[in-house]
Coordinates of N, CA and C and ligand atoms in Angstrom, one line a residue:
M1 N -61.0 13.0 -31.4 CA -61.0 14.2 -32.2 C -62.4 14.9 -32.0
Q2 N -62.4 16.2 -31.7 CA -63.6 17.0 -31.6 C -64.0 17.4 -32.9
R3 N -65.2 17.1 -33.3 CA -65.7 17.5 -34.7 C -66.9 18.4 -34.6
M4 N -67.1 19.3 -35.5 CA -68.2 20.2 -35.5 C -69.5 19.5 -35.9
E5 N -70.6 20.1 -35.4 CA -71.9 19.5 -35.6 C -72.2 19.1 -37.1
N6 N -71.9 20.0 -38.0 CA -72.2 19.7 -39.4 C -70.9 19.3 -40.2
D7 N -69.9 18.9 -39.5 CA -68.7 18.4 -40.1 C -69.0 17.2 -41.0
P8 N -68.7 17.3 -42.3 CA -69.0 16.1 -43.2 C -68.2 14.9 -42.9
L9 N -67.2 15.1 -42.0 CA -66.4 13.9 -41.6 C -67.0 13.2 -40.4
K10 N -68.0 13.9 -39.8 CA -68.6 13.3 -38.5 C -69.5 12.2 -38.9
P11 N -69.3 11.0 -38.4 CA -70.2 9.9 -38.8 C -71.6 10.1 -38.2
R12 N -72.6 9.8 -39.0 CA -74.0 9.8 -38.5 C -74.7 8.5 -38.7
I13 N -75.6 8.2 -37.8 CA -76.2 6.8 -37.7 C -77.3 6.7 -38.9
V14 N -77.2 5.6 -39.6 CA -78.3 5.3 -40.6 C -78.6 3.8 -40.3
E15 N -79.9 3.5 -40.7 CA -80.3 2.1 -40.5 C -80.0 1.3 -41.8
S16 N -79.4 0.1 -41.7 CA -79.2 -0.7 -42.8 C -80.4 -1.7 -43.1
D17 N -80.4 -2.4 -44.2 CA -81.6 -3.2 -44.6 C -82.0 -4.3 -43.6
D18 N -81.1 -4.7 -42.7 CA -81.5 -5.8 -41.8 C -81.9 -5.2 -40.5
G19 N -82.1 -3.8 -40.4 CA -82.6 -3.1 -39.2 C -81.4 -2.7 -38.3
S20 N -80.2 -3.2 -38.5 CA -79.1 -2.8 -37.7 C -78.5 -1.5 -38.2
H21 N -78.0 -0.7 -37.2 CA -77.4 0.6 -37.6 C -76.1 0.4 -38.3
T22 N -75.7 1.4 -39.1 CA -74.4 1.6 -39.5 C -74.1 3.1 -39.4
L23 N -72.9 3.5 -39.7 CA -72.5 4.9 -39.7 C -72.2 5.3 -41.1
R24 N -72.6 6.5 -41.4 CA -72.2 7.1 -42.7 C -71.3 8.3 -42.5
V25 N -70.2 8.4 -43.3 CA -69.4 9.6 -43.3 C -69.6 10.3 -44.7
D26 N -70.3 11.4 -44.7 CA -70.7 12.0 -45.9 C -69.5 12.4 -46.8
A27 N -68.5 13.0 -46.1 CA -67.3 13.5 -46.9 C -66.6 12.4 -47.6
L28 N -66.7 11.1 -47.1 CA -66.0 10.0 -47.8 C -67.0 9.3 -48.7
N29 N -68.2 9.6 -48.6 CA -69.3 8.9 -49.3 C -69.2 7.4 -49.0
E30 N -69.1 7.1 -47.7 CA -68.7 5.8 -47.2 C -69.5 5.4 -45.9
H31 N -69.9 4.1 -45.9 CA -70.5 3.6 -44.7 C -69.5 2.8 -43.9
Y32 N -69.8 2.6 -42.6 CA -68.9 1.7 -41.8 C -69.1 0.2 -42.2
H33 N -70.3 -0.1 -42.7 CA -70.7 -1.5 -43.0 C -71.6 -1.4 -44.3
S34 N -72.0 -2.6 -44.7 CA -72.8 -2.7 -45.9 C -74.2 -2.1 -45.5
H35 N -74.7 -1.2 -46.4 CA -76.1 -0.7 -46.1 C -77.2 -1.8 -46.3
K36 N -76.7 -2.9 -46.9 CA -77.7 -4.0 -47.1 C -77.9 -4.8 -45.8
G37 N -77.1 -4.5 -44.8 CA -77.3 -5.2 -43.6 C -75.9 -5.3 -42.8
A38 N -75.8 -4.5 -41.8 CA -74.5 -4.4 -41.1 C -74.2 -5.6 -40.3
V39 N -75.1 -6.0 -39.4 CA -74.9 -7.2 -38.6 C -74.7 -8.5 -39.5
Q40 N -75.6 -8.5 -40.5 CA -75.5 -9.6 -41.5 C -74.2 -9.7 -42.2
E41 N -73.6 -8.6 -42.6 CA -72.3 -8.6 -43.3 C -71.2 -9.0 -42.3
S42 N -71.2 -8.4 -41.1 CA -70.1 -8.8 -40.1 C -70.2 -10.2 -39.8
N43 N -71.3 -10.8 -39.6 CA -71.5 -12.2 -39.2 C -71.0 -13.1 -40.3
Y44 N -71.3 -12.7 -41.6 CA -70.9 -13.5 -42.7 C -69.4 -13.4 -43.0
V45 N -68.9 -12.1 -43.3 CA -67.6 -11.9 -43.8 C -66.5 -12.3 -42.7
F46 N -66.7 -11.9 -41.5 CA -65.7 -12.1 -40.5 C -65.8 -13.3 -39.6
L47 N -67.1 -13.6 -39.3 CA -67.3 -14.8 -38.4 C -67.4 -16.1 -39.2
K48 N -68.3 -16.1 -40.2 CA -68.6 -17.4 -40.9 C -67.4 -17.7 -41.8
M49 N -66.9 -16.7 -42.5 CA -65.8 -17.0 -43.5 C -64.4 -16.9 -42.8
G50 N -64.3 -16.4 -41.6 CA -63.0 -16.3 -40.9 C -62.9 -17.1 -39.7
L51 N -63.6 -16.6 -38.6 CA -63.5 -17.2 -37.3 C -63.8 -18.7 -37.3
E52 N -64.9 -19.1 -38.1 CA -65.3 -20.5 -38.1 C -64.2 -21.5 -38.4
L53 N -63.2 -21.0 -39.3 CA -62.1 -21.9 -39.6 C -61.3 -22.3 -38.4
F54 N -61.4 -21.6 -37.4 CA -60.6 -21.8 -36.2 C -61.3 -22.5 -35.0
K55 N -62.5 -23.0 -35.3 CA -63.4 -23.5 -34.2 C -62.8 -24.6 -33.4
E56 N -61.9 -25.4 -34.0 CA -61.3 -26.5 -33.2 C -60.1 -26.0 -32.3
R57 N -59.7 -24.8 -32.5 CA -58.5 -24.3 -31.8 C -58.8 -23.9 -30.4
E58 N -57.8 -24.0 -29.5 CA -58.0 -23.6 -28.1 C -58.0 -22.1 -27.9
H59 N -57.1 -21.5 -28.7 CA -56.8 -20.0 -28.5 C -56.4 -19.4 -29.9
I60 N -56.9 -18.3 -30.2 CA -56.3 -17.6 -31.4 C -56.1 -16.1 -31.1
R61 N -55.3 -15.5 -31.9 CA -55.1 -14.1 -31.8 C -55.6 -13.4 -33.1
I62 N -56.4 -12.4 -32.9 CA -57.1 -11.7 -34.1 C -56.5 -10.3 -34.1
L63 N -56.3 -9.8 -35.3 CA -56.0 -8.4 -35.6 C -57.1 -7.8 -36.4
E64 N -57.7 -6.8 -35.9 CA -58.8 -6.1 -36.7 C -58.3 -4.7 -37.1
V65 N -58.4 -4.4 -38.4 CA -58.1 -3.0 -38.8 C -59.4 -2.2 -38.9
G66 N -59.5 -1.3 -38.0 CA -60.7 -0.5 -37.8 C -61.7 -1.0 -36.8
F67 N -61.5 -0.5 -35.5 CA -62.4 -0.9 -34.5 C -63.8 -0.3 -34.7
G68 N -63.8 1.0 -35.0 CA -65.1 1.7 -35.4 C -66.2 1.5 -34.3
T69 N -67.3 0.9 -34.7 CA -68.4 0.8 -33.8 C -68.2 -0.4 -32.8
G70 N -67.2 -1.2 -33.1 CA -67.0 -2.4 -32.2 C -67.9 -3.6 -32.6
L71 N -68.6 -3.5 -33.7 CA -69.5 -4.6 -34.1 C -68.8 -5.9 -34.3
N72 N -67.7 -5.9 -35.0 CA -67.0 -7.2 -35.2 C -66.5 -7.8 -33.9
A73 N -66.0 -6.9 -33.1 CA -65.5 -7.4 -31.8 C -66.6 -7.9 -30.9
L74 N -67.8 -7.3 -30.9 CA -68.9 -7.7 -30.1 C -69.4 -9.1 -30.6
L75 N -69.6 -9.3 -31.9 CA -70.0 -10.6 -32.4 C -69.0 -11.7 -32.1
T76 N -67.7 -11.3 -32.2 CA -66.7 -12.3 -31.9 C -66.7 -12.7 -30.4
A77 N -66.9 -11.7 -29.5 CA -66.9 -12.0 -28.1 C -68.1 -12.9 -27.7
L78 N -69.2 -12.7 -28.5 CA -70.4 -13.4 -28.2 C -70.5 -14.8 -28.8
S79 N -69.5 -15.1 -29.7 CA -69.6 -16.4 -30.4 C -69.2 -17.5 -29.4
A80 N -70.1 -18.5 -29.3 CA -69.9 -19.5 -28.3 C -69.1 -20.7 -28.8
N81 N -68.5 -21.5 -27.9 CA -67.9 -22.8 -28.3 C -66.7 -22.7 -29.1
G82 N -66.2 -21.5 -29.5 CA -65.0 -21.4 -30.3 C -63.8 -21.3 -29.4
P83 N -62.6 -20.9 -30.0 CA -61.4 -20.7 -29.2 C -61.5 -19.5 -28.3
S84 N -60.7 -19.4 -27.3 CA -60.5 -18.2 -26.6 C -59.8 -17.2 -27.5
V85 N -60.0 -15.9 -27.3 CA -59.5 -14.9 -28.3 C -58.8 -13.8 -27.6
H86 N -57.6 -13.5 -28.2 CA -57.0 -12.2 -27.9 C -57.2 -11.3 -29.1
Y87 N -57.8 -10.2 -28.9 CA -58.3 -9.4 -30.1 C -57.6 -8.0 -30.1
V88 N -56.7 -7.9 -31.0 CA -56.0 -6.6 -31.1 C -56.8 -5.8 -32.2
T89 N -57.2 -4.6 -31.9 CA -57.9 -3.8 -32.9 C -57.4 -2.4 -32.9
L90 N -57.3 -1.8 -34.1 CA -56.7 -0.5 -34.4 C -57.7 0.5 -34.7
E91 N -57.5 1.7 -34.2 CA -58.4 2.8 -34.5 C -57.7 4.1 -34.5
T92 N -57.9 4.9 -35.5 CA -57.3 6.3 -35.5 C -58.3 7.4 -35.1
Y93 N -59.6 7.1 -35.3 CA -60.7 8.1 -35.0 C -61.7 7.4 -34.1
P94 N -61.4 7.3 -32.8 CA -62.4 6.6 -31.9 C -63.7 7.4 -31.9
L95 N -64.8 6.7 -31.8 CA -66.1 7.3 -31.8 C -66.4 7.9 -30.4
E96 N -67.3 8.9 -30.4 CA -67.7 9.5 -29.2 C -68.7 8.5 -28.5
M97 N -68.7 8.4 -27.2 CA -69.5 7.5 -26.4 C -71.0 7.9 -26.7
D98 N -71.3 9.2 -26.8 CA -72.7 9.6 -27.0 C -73.3 8.9 -28.3
L99 N -72.5 8.8 -29.3 CA -72.9 8.2 -30.6 C -73.0 6.6 -30.4
V100 N -72.0 6.1 -29.7 CA -71.9 4.6 -29.5 C -73.2 4.1 -28.8
R101 N -73.6 4.9 -27.8 CA -74.7 4.5 -26.9 C -76.0 4.5 -27.7
Q102 N -76.0 5.2 -28.9 CA -77.3 5.2 -29.7 C -77.3 4.0 -30.7
L103 N -76.2 3.3 -30.8 CA -76.2 2.2 -31.8 C -77.0 1.0 -31.2
N104 N -77.8 0.4 -32.2 CA -78.7 -0.6 -31.7 C -78.2 -2.1 -31.7
Y105 N -76.9 -2.3 -31.7 CA -76.4 -3.6 -31.8 C -76.8 -4.6 -30.7
P106 N -76.6 -4.1 -29.4 CA -77.0 -5.1 -28.3 C -78.5 -5.5 -28.5
A107 N -79.4 -4.5 -28.8 CA -80.8 -4.8 -29.0 C -81.1 -5.8 -30.1
I108 N -80.4 -5.5 -31.3 CA -80.7 -6.3 -32.5 C -80.1 -7.7 -32.3
I109 N -78.9 -7.8 -31.7 CA -78.2 -9.1 -31.5 C -79.0 -9.9 -30.4
A110 N -79.5 -9.2 -29.5 CA -80.4 -9.8 -28.5 C -79.8 -11.0 -27.8
R111 N -78.6 -10.9 -27.4 CA -78.0 -12.1 -26.7 C -77.7 -11.6 -25.3
D112 N -77.7 -12.6 -24.3 CA -77.3 -12.3 -23.0 C -75.9 -11.7 -23.0
Q113 N -75.7 -10.7 -22.3 CA -74.4 -10.0 -22.1 C -74.0 -9.1 -23.2
A114 N -74.8 -9.0 -24.3 CA -74.4 -8.2 -25.5 C -74.2 -6.7 -25.0
E115 N -75.2 -6.2 -24.2 CA -75.1 -4.9 -23.8 C -73.9 -4.7 -22.9
T116 N -73.7 -5.6 -21.9 CA -72.5 -5.5 -21.0 C -71.2 -5.5 -21.7
F117 N -71.0 -6.4 -22.7 CA -69.8 -6.6 -23.4 C -69.6 -5.3 -24.3
F118 N -70.6 -4.8 -24.9 CA -70.5 -3.7 -25.8 C -70.0 -2.5 -25.0
E119 N -70.6 -2.2 -23.9 CA -70.3 -1.1 -23.0 C -68.8 -1.3 -22.6
A120 N -68.5 -2.5 -22.1 CA -67.1 -2.7 -21.6 C -66.1 -2.5 -22.7
M121 N -66.4 -2.9 -23.9 CA -65.4 -2.8 -25.0 C -65.2 -1.3 -25.3
H122 N -66.2 -0.5 -25.3 CA -66.0 0.9 -25.6 C -65.4 1.7 -24.4
N123 N -65.6 1.2 -23.2 CA -65.0 1.9 -22.1 C -63.6 1.4 -21.8
A124 N -63.2 0.3 -22.5 CA -61.9 -0.3 -22.2 C -60.8 0.7 -22.5
A125 N -59.8 0.7 -21.6 CA -58.6 1.6 -21.8 C -57.9 1.3 -23.2
W126 N -57.3 2.3 -23.7 CA -56.5 2.1 -25.0 C -55.1 1.6 -24.7
N127 N -54.6 0.8 -25.6 CA -53.2 0.4 -25.6 C -52.8 -0.5 -24.4
E128 N -53.8 -1.2 -23.9 CA -53.5 -2.3 -22.9 C -54.5 -3.4 -23.0
P129 N -54.2 -4.6 -22.7 CA -55.2 -5.7 -22.8 C -56.2 -5.6 -21.7
V130 N -57.5 -5.8 -22.0 CA -58.6 -5.7 -21.1 C -59.4 -6.9 -21.2
A131 N -59.7 -7.7 -20.2 CA -60.5 -8.9 -20.3 C -62.0 -8.5 -20.3
I132 N -62.7 -8.8 -21.4 CA -64.1 -8.5 -21.5 C -64.9 -9.6 -20.9
H133 N -64.4 -10.9 -21.1 CA -64.9 -12.0 -20.3 C -63.7 -13.0 -20.2
D134 N -63.9 -14.2 -19.6 CA -62.8 -15.0 -19.4 C -62.2 -15.7 -20.6
R135 N -62.9 -15.6 -21.7 CA -62.4 -16.1 -23.0 C -62.1 -15.1 -24.1
F136 N -62.2 -13.8 -23.7 CA -62.1 -12.8 -24.7 C -61.3 -11.6 -24.1
T137 N -60.1 -11.3 -24.6 CA -59.4 -10.1 -24.2 C -59.3 -9.2 -25.4
L138 N -59.6 -7.9 -25.0 CA -59.6 -6.9 -26.1 C -58.3 -6.0 -25.8
E139 N -57.6 -5.7 -26.9 CA -56.5 -4.7 -26.9 C -56.7 -3.7 -28.0
K140 N -57.3 -2.6 -27.6 CA -57.6 -1.5 -28.5 C -56.3 -0.7 -28.6
R141 N -55.8 -0.5 -29.8 CA -54.6 0.3 -30.1 C -55.0 1.6 -30.8
A142 N -54.7 2.7 -30.2 CA -54.9 4.0 -30.9 C -53.8 4.3 -31.9
T143 N -53.8 3.5 -32.9 CA -52.7 3.7 -33.9 C -53.2 3.3 -35.3
A144 N -52.6 4.0 -36.3 CA -52.9 3.6 -37.7 C -52.1 2.3 -38.0
L145 N -52.7 1.5 -38.8 CA -52.0 0.3 -39.2 C -50.6 0.6 -39.7
Q146 N -50.5 1.6 -40.5 CA -49.1 2.0 -41.1 C -48.1 2.2 -40.0
D147 N -48.5 2.6 -38.7 CA -47.6 2.9 -37.7 C -47.5 1.8 -36.6
L148 N -48.2 0.7 -36.8 CA -48.2 -0.3 -35.8 C -46.8 -1.0 -35.6
P149 N -46.3 -1.0 -34.4 CA -45.0 -1.6 -34.2 C -45.2 -3.1 -34.2
T150 N -44.1 -3.8 -34.0 CA -44.2 -5.3 -34.0 C -45.2 -5.8 -32.9
I151 N -46.0 -6.8 -33.3 CA -46.9 -7.4 -32.3 C -46.7 -8.9 -32.4
D152 N -47.1 -9.6 -31.4 CA -47.1 -11.1 -31.5 C -47.9 -11.5 -32.7
P153 N -47.4 -12.5 -33.5 CA -48.1 -12.9 -34.7 C -49.6 -13.3 -34.5
V154 N -50.4 -13.0 -35.4 CA -51.9 -13.3 -35.3 C -52.3 -14.4 -36.3
D155 N -53.4 -15.0 -35.9 CA -53.9 -16.2 -36.7 C -55.0 -15.7 -37.7
L156 N -55.6 -14.6 -37.4 CA -56.8 -14.2 -38.2 C -56.8 -12.6 -38.3
V157 N -57.0 -12.1 -39.5 CA -57.1 -10.6 -39.6 C -58.5 -10.3 -40.2
Y158 N -59.1 -9.4 -39.4 CA -60.4 -8.9 -39.9 C -60.0 -7.6 -40.6
Y159 N -60.0 -7.6 -42.0 CA -59.5 -6.3 -42.7 C -60.8 -5.5 -43.0
D160 N -61.1 -4.5 -42.2 CA -62.3 -3.8 -42.3 C -62.1 -2.3 -42.4
A161 N -61.1 -2.0 -43.2 CA -60.8 -0.5 -43.5 C -61.9 0.0 -44.4
F162 N -62.0 1.4 -44.5 CA -62.8 2.0 -45.5 C -62.4 1.5 -46.9
A163 N -63.3 1.6 -47.8 CA -63.1 1.0 -49.1 C -62.0 1.8 -49.9
P164 N -61.4 1.1 -50.9 CA -60.3 1.7 -51.6 C -60.6 3.2 -52.2
H165 N -61.8 3.4 -52.6 CA -62.0 4.8 -53.1 C -61.9 5.8 -52.0
A166 N -62.2 5.4 -50.8 CA -62.2 6.4 -49.7 C -60.8 6.5 -49.0
Q167 N -60.1 5.4 -48.9 CA -58.8 5.4 -48.2 C -57.9 4.5 -49.0
P168 N -57.4 4.9 -50.2 CA -56.6 4.1 -51.0 C -55.3 3.7 -50.4
E169 N -54.8 4.5 -49.4 CA -53.5 4.1 -48.8 C -53.6 2.8 -48.0
L170 N -54.8 2.4 -47.6 CA -55.0 1.2 -46.8 C -55.1 0.0 -47.7
W171 N -55.0 0.1 -49.0 CA -55.1 -1.0 -50.0 C -53.9 -1.1 -50.9
E172 N -52.8 -0.4 -50.5 CA -51.6 -0.5 -51.3 C -50.9 -1.8 -51.1
P173 N -50.1 -2.2 -52.1 CA -49.3 -3.5 -51.9 C -48.5 -3.6 -50.6
V174 N -48.0 -2.5 -50.1 CA -47.2 -2.5 -48.9 C -48.0 -3.0 -47.7
I175 N -49.3 -2.8 -47.7 CA -50.1 -3.2 -46.6 C -50.1 -4.7 -46.5
W176 N -50.2 -5.4 -47.6 CA -50.3 -6.9 -47.6 C -48.9 -7.5 -47.2
T177 N -47.8 -6.9 -47.7 CA -46.5 -7.4 -47.3 C -46.3 -7.2 -45.8
S178 N -46.8 -6.1 -45.2 CA -46.6 -5.9 -43.8 C -47.5 -6.8 -43.0
L179 N -48.7 -7.1 -43.5 CA -49.7 -7.9 -42.8 C -49.2 -9.4 -42.8
I180 N -48.7 -9.9 -43.9 CA -48.4 -11.3 -44.0 C -47.2 -11.6 -43.0
E181 N -46.4 -10.6 -42.8 CA -45.3 -10.8 -41.8 C -45.8 -10.8 -40.4
R182 N -47.0 -10.3 -40.1 CA -47.5 -10.3 -38.8 C -48.4 -11.5 -38.5
M183 N -48.5 -12.4 -39.5 CA -49.4 -13.6 -39.3 C -48.6 -14.9 -39.1
N184 N -49.2 -15.8 -38.4 CA -48.7 -17.2 -38.3 C -48.9 -17.9 -39.6
P185 N -48.1 -18.9 -39.9 CA -48.4 -19.8 -41.0 C -49.8 -20.4 -40.9
K186 N -50.5 -20.4 -42.0 CA -51.9 -20.9 -42.1 C -52.9 -19.8 -41.5
G187 N -52.3 -18.6 -41.2 CA -53.1 -17.5 -40.8 C -54.0 -17.1 -42.0
V188 N -55.2 -16.5 -41.6 CA -56.2 -16.1 -42.6 C -56.6 -14.6 -42.5
L189 N -56.7 -14.0 -43.6 CA -57.2 -12.6 -43.6 C -58.5 -12.6 -44.4
V190 N -59.5 -12.0 -43.8 CA -60.8 -11.8 -44.6 C -61.2 -10.4 -44.7
T191 N -61.7 -10.1 -45.9 CA -62.2 -8.7 -46.1 C -63.4 -8.7 -47.0
Y192 N -64.3 -7.7 -46.8 CA -65.5 -7.6 -47.7 C -65.1 -7.2 -49.1
C193 N -63.9 -6.7 -49.3 CA -63.5 -6.1 -50.6 C -63.2 -7.2 -51.6
A194 N -63.5 -7.1 -52.8 CA -63.3 -8.1 -53.8 C -62.6 -7.6 -55.0
K195 N -62.0 -6.4 -54.9 CA -61.3 -5.8 -56.1 C -60.2 -6.6 -56.7
G196 N -60.2 -6.7 -58.0 CA -59.2 -7.5 -58.7 C -57.7 -7.1 -58.3
Q197 N -57.5 -5.8 -58.3 CA -56.1 -5.3 -58.0 C -55.7 -5.7 -56.6
V198 N -56.6 -5.6 -55.7 CA -56.3 -6.0 -54.3 C -56.0 -7.5 -54.2
R199 N -56.7 -8.3 -54.9 CA -56.5 -9.7 -54.9 C -55.1 -10.0 -55.5
R200 N -54.8 -9.3 -56.6 CA -53.4 -9.6 -57.2 C -52.3 -9.1 -56.3
D201 N -52.5 -8.0 -55.7 CA -51.5 -7.5 -54.7 C -51.3 -8.4 -53.6
M202 N -52.4 -9.0 -53.1 CA -52.3 -10.0 -52.0 C -51.5 -11.2 -52.4
Q203 N -51.8 -11.6 -53.6 CA -51.0 -12.8 -54.2 C -49.6 -12.5 -54.3
A204 N -49.3 -11.2 -54.8 CA -47.9 -10.8 -55.0 C -47.1 -10.8 -53.6
A205 N -47.9 -10.5 -52.6 CA -47.3 -10.5 -51.2 C -47.0 -11.9 -50.7
G206 N -47.6 -12.9 -51.3 CA -47.4 -14.3 -50.9 C -48.6 -15.0 -50.4
F207 N -49.8 -14.3 -50.4 CA -51.0 -15.0 -49.9 C -51.6 -15.9 -51.0
E208 N -52.3 -17.0 -50.5 CA -53.1 -17.7 -51.4 C -54.5 -17.1 -51.3
V209 N -55.1 -16.7 -52.4 CA -56.3 -15.9 -52.2 C -57.5 -16.6 -52.9
E210 N -58.6 -16.6 -52.1 CA -59.9 -17.2 -52.6 C -60.9 -16.1 -52.8
R211 N -61.6 -16.2 -53.9 CA -62.8 -15.3 -54.1 C -64.0 -16.1 -53.6
L212 N -64.7 -15.6 -52.6 CA -65.8 -16.3 -52.1 C -67.1 -15.5 -52.4
E213 N -68.2 -16.2 -52.3 CA -69.5 -15.5 -52.5 C -69.6 -14.5 -51.4
G214 N -70.1 -13.3 -51.7 CA -70.2 -12.2 -50.7 C -71.4 -12.3 -49.8
P215 N -71.6 -11.4 -48.9 CA -72.8 -11.4 -48.1 C -73.9 -10.9 -48.9
P216 N -75.2 -11.1 -48.5 CA -76.3 -10.6 -49.3 C -76.1 -9.1 -49.8
G217 N -76.3 -8.9 -51.1 CA -76.1 -7.6 -51.6 C -74.7 -7.4 -52.2
K218 N -73.8 -8.3 -52.0 CA -72.4 -8.1 -52.5 C -72.0 -9.4 -53.2
R219 N -71.5 -9.3 -54.4 CA -71.3 -10.5 -55.2 C -70.2 -11.4 -54.6
E220 N -69.1 -10.7 -54.2 CA -67.9 -11.5 -53.8 C -67.2 -10.8 -52.6
M221 N -66.3 -11.6 -52.0 CA -65.4 -11.1 -50.9 C -64.1 -11.9 -51.1
L222 N -63.1 -11.5 -50.3 CA -61.8 -12.1 -50.4 C -61.3 -12.8 -49.1
R223 N -60.7 -14.0 -49.3 CA -60.1 -14.6 -48.1 C -58.7 -15.0 -48.5
A224 N -57.7 -14.5 -47.8 CA -56.3 -14.7 -48.1 C -55.6 -15.5 -47.0
T225 N -54.9 -16.6 -47.4 CA -54.3 -17.5 -46.4 C -52.7 -17.4 -46.6
K226 N -52.1 -17.3 -45.5 CA -50.6 -17.3 -45.5 C -50.2 -18.8 -45.6
P227 N -49.4 -19.2 -46.6 CA -49.0 -20.6 -46.8 C -48.3 -21.2 -45.6
Ligands
SAM301 C1 -65.2 0.6 -42.4 S1 -65.0 1.2 -40.8 C2 -65.2 -0.3 -40.0 C3 -65.1 -0.3 -38.5 C4 -65.5 -1.4 -37.7 N1 -64.9 -2.7 -38.0 C5 -67.0 -1.5 -37.4 O1 -67.5 -2.7 -37.4 O2 -67.6 -0.5 -37.1 C6 -63.2 1.6 -40.9 C7 -62.6 2.0 -39.6 O3 -61.2 2.1 -39.8 C8 -60.7 3.3 -39.1 N2 -59.4 3.7 -39.7 C9 -59.2 4.7 -40.5 N3 -57.9 4.8 -40.9 C10 -57.3 3.8 -40.2 C11 -55.9 3.4 -40.1 N4 -54.9 4.0 -40.9 N5 -55.6 2.3 -39.3 C12 -56.5 1.7 -38.6 N6 -57.9 2.1 -38.7 C13 -58.2 3.1 -39.4 C14 -61.8 4.3 -39.3 O4 -61.8 5.3 -38.3 C15 -63.0 3.4 -39.1 O5 -63.4 3.3 -37.8

């Protein structure tokens, strides 16, 4: 989508407390990540509390809601010794490459291949699987979660939508009933959000929900498991 220079919906880069960039959308009063530390939050909420549970598995399928900057995908592709990953990620407002190239994730993460994988992920074609390396396949879908057709069931969901105050439709009870149907038994959903209503709605959809300590600067987060 082409947006005007001073469009309040146009994301702009800001630095979070750990030195890594995040994006801010003024009109939504919302950041793409925690302003207390973007890389720190992604590593903690999605990798430590989610991906690590599957470290003994050979292969897993992940569904991410909100590709955005690609930070969660990049950290997952760089995580060593875990399962091979098929990563389906949804996005309704792809970022412009000019903006993506200014993000400091490869420099901050400072790992071999970070730059190459990051570039490859953002250049990857939409709506088809693309191998980023031999153990990580990325499938970017240019679709809203609400319009996602049937996909092969997933083991892990990175639920990284904008917060309920900014996008309430992505936190409605129907979201959790549709997601639980898309997951394998013992599948896990992790999100930075810890709202009581969200937790109760997840439980009503059939998930077993844990309230976990949050990343630095956030008291709690949620982890929901399909029985
Ligand atoms: C909080 S940001 C997080 C993005 C990303 N995980 C990252 O690390 O940058 C939420 C993302 O969800 C996208 N989004 C908005 N509505 C959506 C929808 N209905 N379905 C899927 N993604 C959506 C936004 O465009 C935005 O990129």
